[in-house]
Amino acid sequence: MRRVAAVAFLALLSLSCRDERLVPSLPPGYHVDTYAQRSASAVDVLWVVDDSGSMAPRQEALARNFQAFISRFSEGRIDFRMGVATTDLFTRPGELVGEPRVLAPDTPELERAFGNSVRVGTQGSAYEAGLEAASRVLERQASENAPVLEARAACESGCASDACREGCAAVHRVDFLRPGAWLYLAFVTDEDDRSPHEVRAYWRAFEQAKGIGNDGTVVASAIIGDVPGNGCGAEPGTRYAELVALTGGELGSICDEDFADTLRTLATSAVGLRRTFALEQAPRADSLQVRVRYPCATAPESLRGCESVDRTACDGQPAEALDAVCTPARGGPDGWAYEPGRRVVFFAGDSVPGLGTRVELEYVEEDAS
């Protein structure tokens, strides 16, 4: 991620790229803060689904709307693995359930396989402990992976090329909790967590599952009973909400009949696409303008979050040139909003900038004369 201050007038900025003698001085108080929107290249997703007596319709909603989740992975060509566990610590502790145990982009009939996996039944313990269940799955995966990774390291020690190292990884392969992959935890439950330890202890354990130096590659989200209360009889998921806040994930409501919108939001978080972008300085609210530059070859369906799109600058440019200028709507369920308390621009719904885009936040500084 990179932030730069630049001239507010993009026409002059364009000229400056062609002839450095035309670069004007920066107008006082004007800024264009710029971010590159990137995503993870590989993500391991662990779903922890409540299997107690009240969860049958929620499991069905999750299975029925899987396409809303997986479409983000397909658009970004993310190399993913998905596993499903339950909140029951007594029947299947540490186990991934379903067949196949780990789902991947090449899994036959992926949607059907996911649906079968998340329909975990309703005979599980009423003592739901999702955080502990996730911790045990990760501990078991780490234990199973350890000898394989040791053999891979021995193989790689004799390598002098990337091709050789790739060959070692292919021979000594792990299916889940892969080195280099982000870890995304998704909890789905209508009860709060009853795990034995403090939430921060689980947070640290989940971070450590990816090893030292991988801060920020573990994110948790949850579909839970709204906090502090809700109208569908679900217990507020206070502990899950605390974990989500610590990791920067997303919250959805278990009360929703259709999980499609929630799953799209979770998927955006899972692949690492950012929804929030901070400003260097506090802006004059009426001066703030937001643009997202897409590659010229971007298909129209990927620009559905744009109020308008200007492709004029794409004439004669290569397909990858970031010259398709999207102006997203301000406000609404698929637009952007400025949050002065955090000094950030937040993108909602379909307005979230796509993979490989450049976000430009143009404004006049609040205290500028």
CSV table of C-alpha atoms in Angstrom, one decimal:
chain,number,residue,atom,x,y,z
A,1,MET,CA,0.0,0.0,0.0
A,2,ARG,CA,1.3,3.4,-0.9
A,3,ARG,CA,0.0,6.9,-0.2
A,4,VAL,CA,1.2,9.9,-2.2
A,5,ALA,CA,0.3,13.5,-2.2
A,6,ALA,CA,-0.1,14.9,-5.7
A,7,VAL,CA,-1.6,17.7,-7.7
A,8,ALA,CA,-5.4,17.8,-7.4
A,9,PHE,CA,-5.9,18.5,-11.1
A,10,LEU,CA,-5.4,15.3,-12.9
A,11,ALA,CA,-5.1,17.0,-16.3
A,12,LEU,CA,-1.9,18.7,-15.1
A,13,LEU,CA,-0.8,15.5,-13.5
A,14,SER,CA,-1.2,13.8,-16.8
A,15,LEU,CA,0.9,16.4,-18.5
A,16,SER,CA,3.6,16.1,-15.9
A,17,CYS,CA,4.1,12.4,-16.8
A,18,ARG,CA,5.0,13.5,-20.4
A,19,ASP,CA,7.2,16.4,-19.7
A,20,GLU,CA,8.8,17.1,-16.3
A,21,ARG,CA,9.1,20.8,-17.2
A,22,LEU,CA,5.3,21.1,-17.1
A,23,VAL,CA,5.0,19.9,-13.5
A,24,PRO,CA,3.3,22.7,-11.5
A,25,SER,CA,3.9,23.4,-7.9
A,26,LEU,CA,1.5,21.7,-5.4
A,27,PRO,CA,-1.4,24.0,-4.7
A,28,PRO,CA,-1.5,24.7,-1.0
A,29,GLY,CA,-3.8,22.3,0.9
A,30,TYR,CA,-4.6,20.1,-2.1
A,31,HIS,CA,-4.1,16.4,-1.8
A,32,VAL,CA,-4.6,13.2,-3.8
A,33,ASP,CA,-4.0,10.2,-1.5
A,34,THR,CA,-3.5,7.1,-3.7
A,35,TYR,CA,-3.8,3.5,-2.8
A,36,ALA,CA,-3.2,0.3,-4.8
A,37,GLN,CA,-5.9,-2.3,-4.2
A,38,ARG,CA,-4.3,-5.7,-3.8
A,39,SER,CA,-5.5,-9.0,-2.5
A,40,ALA,CA,-4.0,-12.2,-1.1
A,41,SER,CA,-2.8,-14.6,-3.8
A,42,ALA,CA,-3.7,-17.7,-1.6
A,43,VAL,CA,-6.3,-18.0,1.2
A,44,ASP,CA,-7.2,-20.9,3.5
A,45,VAL,CA,-10.7,-20.5,4.8
A,46,LEU,CA,-12.0,-22.3,7.9
A,47,TRP,CA,-15.7,-22.3,8.4
A,48,VAL,CA,-16.9,-23.0,11.9
A,49,VAL,CA,-20.6,-23.8,11.8
A,50,ASP,CA,-22.9,-24.3,14.8
A,51,ASP,CA,-24.4,-27.8,14.7
A,52,SER,CA,-26.9,-27.3,17.6
A,53,GLY,CA,-30.6,-27.9,17.3
A,54,SER,CA,-31.7,-24.4,16.1
A,55,MET,CA,-29.3,-24.1,13.1
A,56,ALA,CA,-30.9,-26.1,10.3
A,57,PRO,CA,-32.3,-23.0,8.4
A,58,ARG,CA,-29.1,-21.1,8.9
A,59,GLN,CA,-27.1,-23.9,7.4
A,60,GLU,CA,-29.4,-24.0,4.5
A,61,ALA,CA,-29.1,-20.3,3.9
A,62,LEU,CA,-25.3,-20.6,4.0
A,63,ALA,CA,-25.3,-23.5,1.5
A,64,ARG,CA,-27.8,-21.8,-0.8
A,65,ASN,CA,-25.9,-18.6,-1.1
A,66,PHE,CA,-22.4,-19.9,-1.5
A,67,GLN,CA,-22.0,-18.5,-5.0
A,68,ALA,CA,-22.2,-15.0,-3.5
A,69,PHE,CA,-19.1,-15.8,-1.5
A,70,ILE,CA,-17.0,-17.8,-4.0
A,71,SER,CA,-17.5,-15.3,-6.9
A,72,ARG,CA,-15.0,-12.9,-5.3
A,73,PHE,CA,-12.4,-15.7,-5.3
A,74,SER,CA,-13.1,-16.5,-9.0
A,75,GLU,CA,-12.9,-12.8,-10.0
A,76,GLY,CA,-9.5,-12.4,-8.3
A,77,ARG,CA,-8.3,-15.9,-9.4
A,78,ILE,CA,-7.5,-16.6,-5.7
A,79,ASP,CA,-5.9,-19.9,-4.9
A,80,PHE,CA,-8.1,-21.0,-2.0
A,81,ARG,CA,-8.6,-24.0,0.2
A,82,MET,CA,-11.8,-24.3,2.4
A,83,GLY,CA,-12.5,-26.6,5.3
A,84,VAL,CA,-15.5,-26.9,7.6
A,85,ALA,CA,-15.6,-27.6,11.3
A,86,THR,CA,-18.4,-27.5,13.9
A,87,THR,CA,-18.7,-25.8,17.3
A,88,ASP,CA,-19.1,-29.2,19.0
A,89,LEU,CA,-15.9,-30.0,21.1
A,90,PHE,CA,-17.1,-33.4,22.1
A,91,THR,CA,-18.1,-35.3,18.9
A,92,ARG,CA,-15.5,-34.2,16.3
A,93,PRO,CA,-12.9,-32.1,18.1
A,94,GLY,CA,-10.2,-30.8,15.7
A,95,GLU,CA,-11.8,-32.4,12.7
A,96,LEU,CA,-12.6,-31.0,9.3
A,97,VAL,CA,-16.0,-32.5,8.2
A,98,GLY,CA,-17.5,-33.2,4.8
A,99,GLU,CA,-16.1,-34.9,1.7
A,100,PRO,CA,-13.7,-33.9,0.4
A,101,ARG,CA,-12.3,-32.7,3.6
A,102,VAL,CA,-10.6,-29.7,1.9
A,103,LEU,CA,-12.3,-27.9,-1.0
A,104,ALA,CA,-10.2,-26.2,-3.7
A,105,PRO,CA,-10.9,-24.4,-7.0
A,106,ASP,CA,-10.7,-27.7,-8.9
A,107,THR,CA,-13.1,-29.6,-6.6
A,108,PRO,CA,-15.8,-31.2,-8.8
A,109,GLU,CA,-19.2,-29.6,-8.2
A,110,LEU,CA,-17.8,-27.2,-5.7
A,111,GLU,CA,-21.1,-25.6,-4.7
A,112,ARG,CA,-22.7,-28.9,-4.0
A,113,ALA,CA,-19.7,-30.1,-2.1
A,114,PHE,CA,-19.7,-26.9,0.0
A,115,GLY,CA,-23.4,-27.2,0.7
A,116,ASN,CA,-23.0,-30.8,1.8
A,117,SER,CA,-20.1,-29.8,4.1
A,118,VAL,CA,-21.9,-26.9,5.9
A,119,ARG,CA,-25.0,-28.9,6.5
A,120,VAL,CA,-23.4,-30.2,9.6
A,121,GLY,CA,-26.6,-31.3,11.2
A,122,THR,CA,-28.3,-30.3,14.4
A,123,GLN,CA,-27.3,-33.0,16.8
A,124,GLY,CA,-24.2,-31.2,18.2
A,125,SER,CA,-23.6,-30.1,21.7
A,126,ALA,CA,-25.6,-27.1,23.0
A,127,TYR,CA,-22.3,-26.0,24.6
A,128,GLU,CA,-21.1,-24.1,21.5
A,129,ALA,CA,-17.4,-23.2,21.6
A,130,GLY,CA,-16.4,-22.0,18.2
A,131,LEU,CA,-13.2,-20.3,19.1
A,132,GLU,CA,-11.9,-23.4,20.9
A,133,ALA,CA,-13.1,-25.5,18.0
A,134,ALA,CA,-11.1,-23.4,15.5
A,135,SER,CA,-8.0,-23.5,17.7
A,136,ARG,CA,-8.1,-27.3,17.9
A,137,VAL,CA,-8.5,-27.6,14.1
A,138,LEU,CA,-5.4,-25.4,13.5
A,139,GLU,CA,-3.4,-27.3,16.2
A,140,ARG,CA,-4.3,-30.6,14.5
A,141,GLN,CA,-3.4,-29.3,11.0
A,142,ALA,CA,-0.1,-27.9,12.2
A,143,SER,CA,0.7,-31.3,13.8
A,144,GLU,CA,-0.2,-33.2,10.6
A,145,ASN,CA,1.7,-30.7,8.4
A,146,ALA,CA,4.9,-30.7,10.5
A,147,PRO,CA,6.6,-33.8,9.0
A,148,VAL,CA,5.6,-32.8,5.5
A,149,LEU,CA,7.1,-29.3,5.9
A,150,GLU,CA,10.2,-30.8,7.4
A,151,ALA,CA,10.7,-33.0,4.4
A,152,ARG,CA,10.0,-30.1,2.1
A,153,ALA,CA,12.6,-28.0,3.9
A,154,ALA,CA,15.2,-30.8,3.5
A,155,CYS,CA,14.3,-31.0,-0.2
A,156,GLU,CA,14.7,-27.3,-0.7
A,157,SER,CA,18.0,-27.2,1.1
A,158,GLY,CA,19.5,-28.8,-2.0
A,159,CYS,CA,17.8,-26.4,-4.5
A,160,ALA,CA,19.5,-23.6,-6.5
A,161,SER,CA,16.5,-22.5,-8.4
A,162,ASP,CA,12.9,-21.5,-7.9
A,163,ALA,CA,11.8,-24.4,-10.2
A,164,CYS,CA,13.5,-26.8,-7.9
A,165,ARG,CA,11.8,-25.3,-4.8
A,166,GLU,CA,8.4,-25.4,-6.5
A,167,GLY,CA,9.0,-29.1,-7.3
A,168,CYS,CA,9.7,-29.7,-3.6
A,169,ALA,CA,6.5,-28.0,-2.6
A,170,ALA,CA,4.6,-30.1,-5.1
A,171,VAL,CA,6.0,-33.3,-3.8
A,172,HIS,CA,5.7,-32.4,-0.2
A,173,ARG,CA,2.2,-30.8,-0.3
A,174,VAL,CA,0.0,-29.7,2.6
A,175,ASP,CA,-3.7,-29.3,1.9
A,176,PHE,CA,-4.6,-26.7,4.6
A,177,LEU,CA,-2.9,-24.1,6.7
A,178,ARG,CA,-0.5,-23.7,3.8
A,179,PRO,CA,2.8,-21.7,4.2
A,180,GLY,CA,2.3,-18.4,2.5
A,181,ALA,CA,-1.5,-18.5,2.4
A,182,TRP,CA,-3.7,-16.1,4.4
A,183,LEU,CA,-5.9,-17.6,7.1
A,184,TYR,CA,-9.6,-16.6,7.1
A,185,LEU,CA,-11.9,-17.8,9.9
A,186,ALA,CA,-15.6,-17.6,9.4
A,187,PHE,CA,-17.9,-18.4,12.3
A,188,VAL,CA,-21.7,-19.0,11.8
A,189,THR,CA,-23.8,-19.4,14.9
A,190,ASP,CA,-26.8,-18.2,16.8
A,191,GLU,CA,-25.2,-18.5,20.2
A,192,ASP,CA,-22.3,-16.7,21.8
A,193,ASP,CA,-19.0,-18.5,22.2
A,194,ARG,CA,-18.5,-20.6,25.4
A,195,SER,CA,-14.8,-21.4,24.9
A,196,PRO,CA,-12.7,-21.6,28.1
A,197,HIS,CA,-10.1,-18.9,27.4
A,198,GLU,CA,-10.2,-15.1,26.9
A,199,VAL,CA,-10.8,-13.9,23.4
A,200,ARG,CA,-7.4,-12.3,23.2
A,201,ALA,CA,-5.8,-15.6,24.0
A,202,TYR,CA,-7.5,-17.1,20.9
A,203,TRP,CA,-6.6,-14.1,18.9
A,204,ARG,CA,-2.9,-14.6,19.7
A,205,ALA,CA,-3.2,-18.3,19.0
A,206,PHE,CA,-4.7,-17.7,15.6
A,207,GLU,CA,-2.0,-15.2,14.7
A,208,GLN,CA,0.7,-17.6,15.8
A,209,ALA,CA,-0.8,-20.3,13.6
A,210,LYS,CA,0.8,-18.5,10.6
A,211,GLY,CA,4.1,-18.0,12.3
A,212,ILE,CA,6.2,-15.0,13.3
A,213,GLY,CA,6.3,-12.1,10.8
A,214,ASN,CA,2.9,-12.9,9.3
A,215,ASP,CA,0.9,-10.2,11.2
A,216,GLY,CA,-2.2,-9.2,9.3
A,217,THR,CA,-2.6,-12.4,7.4
A,218,VAL,CA,-5.2,-13.8,9.8
A,219,VAL,CA,-8.7,-12.4,9.7
A,220,ALA,CA,-11.8,-13.5,11.5
A,221,SER,CA,-15.4,-12.7,10.5
A,222,ALA,CA,-18.7,-14.0,11.8
A,223,ILE,CA,-22.4,-14.3,11.1
A,224,ILE,CA,-23.9,-14.1,14.6
A,225,GLY,CA,-26.7,-12.8,16.7
A,226,ASP,CA,-26.5,-9.0,16.5
A,227,VAL,CA,-24.8,-7.2,19.4
A,228,PRO,CA,-26.2,-5.9,21.8
A,229,GLY,CA,-29.6,-7.4,20.8
A,230,ASN,CA,-31.7,-8.7,17.9
A,231,GLY,CA,-35.2,-9.6,17.0
A,232,CYS,CA,-34.9,-13.2,16.0
A,233,GLY,CA,-34.1,-14.8,19.4
A,234,ALA,CA,-30.4,-15.4,18.7
A,235,GLU,CA,-28.0,-14.8,21.6
A,236,PRO,CA,-25.8,-11.8,20.9
A,237,GLY,CA,-22.4,-13.0,19.7
A,238,THR,CA,-20.3,-10.7,22.0
A,239,ARG,CA,-17.1,-12.8,22.1
A,240,TYR,CA,-17.1,-13.4,18.3
A,241,ALA,CA,-17.6,-9.6,17.7
A,242,GLU,CA,-14.6,-8.9,19.9
A,243,LEU,CA,-12.4,-11.3,17.9
A,244,VAL,CA,-13.7,-9.8,14.6
A,245,ALA,CA,-12.8,-6.3,15.9
A,246,LEU,CA,-9.3,-7.4,16.8
A,247,THR,CA,-8.6,-8.9,13.4
A,248,GLY,CA,-10.4,-6.3,11.2
A,249,GLY,CA,-13.0,-8.7,9.8
A,250,GLU,CA,-16.7,-8.3,9.1
A,251,LEU,CA,-19.9,-9.0,11.0
A,252,GLY,CA,-23.1,-10.4,9.5
A,253,SER,CA,-26.5,-11.0,11.1
A,254,ILE,CA,-27.7,-14.6,11.7
A,255,CYS,CA,-31.2,-13.1,11.7
A,256,ASP,CA,-31.0,-12.5,7.9
A,257,GLU,CA,-33.1,-14.9,5.9
A,258,ASP,CA,-30.8,-14.5,2.9
A,259,PHE,CA,-27.1,-14.5,3.5
A,260,ALA,CA,-26.1,-13.4,0.0
A,261,ASP,CA,-25.2,-9.8,0.8
A,262,THR,CA,-23.4,-10.9,4.0
A,263,LEU,CA,-21.4,-13.5,2.2
A,264,ARG,CA,-20.3,-11.0,-0.5
A,265,THR,CA,-19.1,-8.8,2.3
A,266,LEU,CA,-17.2,-11.6,4.0
A,267,ALA,CA,-15.7,-12.7,0.7
A,268,THR,CA,-14.4,-9.2,0.1
A,269,SER,CA,-12.6,-9.4,3.5
A,270,ALA,CA,-11.5,-13.0,2.9
A,271,VAL,CA,-9.6,-12.2,-0.3
A,272,GLY,CA,-7.9,-9.2,1.3
A,273,LEU,CA,-9.7,-6.4,-0.7
A,274,ARG,CA,-9.8,-3.3,1.5
A,275,ARG,CA,-13.0,-1.4,2.1
A,276,THR,CA,-11.5,1.4,4.2
A,277,PHE,CA,-8.9,3.9,3.1
A,278,ALA,CA,-7.4,6.6,5.4
A,279,LEU,CA,-6.8,10.2,4.4
A,280,GLU,CA,-3.4,11.8,5.2
A,281,GLN,CA,-5.2,15.0,6.4
A,282,ALA,CA,-8.7,16.0,7.5
A,283,PRO,CA,-10.6,17.2,4.4
A,284,ARG,CA,-13.1,19.8,3.8
A,285,ALA,CA,-16.1,17.5,3.5
A,286,ASP,CA,-17.5,19.3,0.4
A,287,SER,CA,-14.2,19.0,-1.4
A,288,LEU,CA,-13.7,15.2,-1.2
A,289,GLN,CA,-13.9,13.4,-4.5
A,290,VAL,CA,-13.3,9.7,-4.9
A,291,ARG,CA,-12.2,7.8,-8.1
A,292,VAL,CA,-11.2,4.3,-8.7
A,293,ARG,CA,-8.9,3.5,-11.8
A,294,TYR,CA,-9.5,0.1,-13.3
A,295,PRO,CA,-7.6,-1.6,-16.1
A,296,CYS,CA,-8.9,-0.7,-19.5
A,297,ALA,CA,-9.9,-4.3,-20.2
A,298,THR,CA,-12.2,-4.5,-17.2
A,299,ALA,CA,-15.5,-6.1,-18.1
A,300,PRO,CA,-18.7,-4.0,-17.5
A,301,GLU,CA,-20.0,-6.5,-14.9
A,302,SER,CA,-17.0,-5.8,-12.7
A,303,LEU,CA,-17.9,-2.1,-12.8
A,304,ARG,CA,-21.4,-2.4,-11.5
A,305,GLY,CA,-20.5,-0.4,-8.4
A,306,CYS,CA,-19.7,2.7,-10.5
A,307,GLU,CA,-22.1,5.6,-10.9
A,308,SER,CA,-20.2,6.5,-14.1
A,309,VAL,CA,-17.2,5.2,-16.0
A,310,ASP,CA,-14.9,7.2,-18.3
A,311,ARG,CA,-12.9,5.1,-20.7
A,312,THR,CA,-11.7,8.1,-22.8
A,313,ALA,CA,-8.1,7.8,-21.7
A,314,CYS,CA,-8.0,4.1,-22.7
A,315,ASP,CA,-7.9,4.9,-26.4
A,316,GLY,CA,-4.7,3.5,-27.7
A,317,GLN,CA,-3.6,2.2,-24.3
A,318,PRO,CA,-2.8,-1.4,-23.4
A,319,ALA,CA,-5.4,-3.5,-21.7
A,320,GLU,CA,-3.7,-3.3,-18.3
A,321,ALA,CA,-3.4,0.5,-18.3
A,322,LEU,CA,-5.3,2.0,-15.3
A,323,ASP,CA,-7.2,4.5,-17.4
A,324,ALA,CA,-10.8,3.4,-17.0
A,325,VAL,CA,-12.0,5.9,-14.4
A,326,CYS,CA,-14.8,4.8,-12.1
A,327,THR,CA,-16.7,7.3,-10.1
A,328,PRO,CA,-18.6,5.5,-7.4
A,329,ALA,CA,-21.8,6.8,-5.9
A,330,ARG,CA,-21.6,8.7,-2.6
A,331,GLY,CA,-23.7,7.1,0.1
A,332,GLY,CA,-26.2,4.3,-0.1
A,333,PRO,CA,-25.7,0.5,0.1
A,334,ASP,CA,-23.4,0.4,-2.9
A,335,GLY,CA,-21.5,3.7,-2.5
A,336,TRP,CA,-18.8,5.3,-0.4
A,337,ALA,CA,-19.0,7.4,2.7
A,338,TYR,CA,-16.6,9.6,4.6
A,339,GLU,CA,-16.2,8.8,8.3
A,340,PRO,CA,-14.7,11.9,10.0
A,341,GLY,CA,-14.2,10.2,13.4
A,342,ARG,CA,-11.7,7.8,11.8
A,343,ARG,CA,-10.8,10.1,8.9
A,344,VAL,CA,-11.4,7.3,6.4
A,345,VAL,CA,-13.4,6.6,3.2
A,346,PHE,CA,-15.5,3.5,3.5
A,347,PHE,CA,-16.7,1.6,0.4
A,348,ALA,CA,-20.0,-0.3,0.9
A,349,GLY,CA,-21.5,-3.2,-1.2
A,350,ASP,CA,-20.6,-3.3,-4.9
A,351,SER,CA,-18.5,-0.1,-4.7
A,352,VAL,CA,-15.5,-1.9,-3.1
A,353,PRO,CA,-12.6,-1.3,-5.4
A,354,GLY,CA,-11.6,-4.4,-7.4
A,355,LEU,CA,-8.4,-6.3,-7.5
A,356,GLY,CA,-5.5,-4.4,-9.2
A,357,THR,CA,-7.2,-1.0,-9.1
A,358,ARG,CA,-5.9,2.3,-7.9
A,359,VAL,CA,-8.0,4.4,-5.5
A,360,GLU,CA,-7.6,8.2,-5.6
A,361,LEU,CA,-9.0,10.4,-2.8
A,362,GLU,CA,-8.8,14.0,-3.9
A,363,TYR,CA,-9.6,16.8,-1.4
A,364,VAL,CA,-8.7,20.2,0.0
A,365,GLU,CA,-7.2,20.1,3.5
A,366,GLU,CA,-9.6,21.3,6.2
A,367,ASP,CA,-7.2,24.1,7.5
A,368,ALA,CA,-6.0,25.2,4.1
A,369,SER,CA,-6.2,29.0,3.6
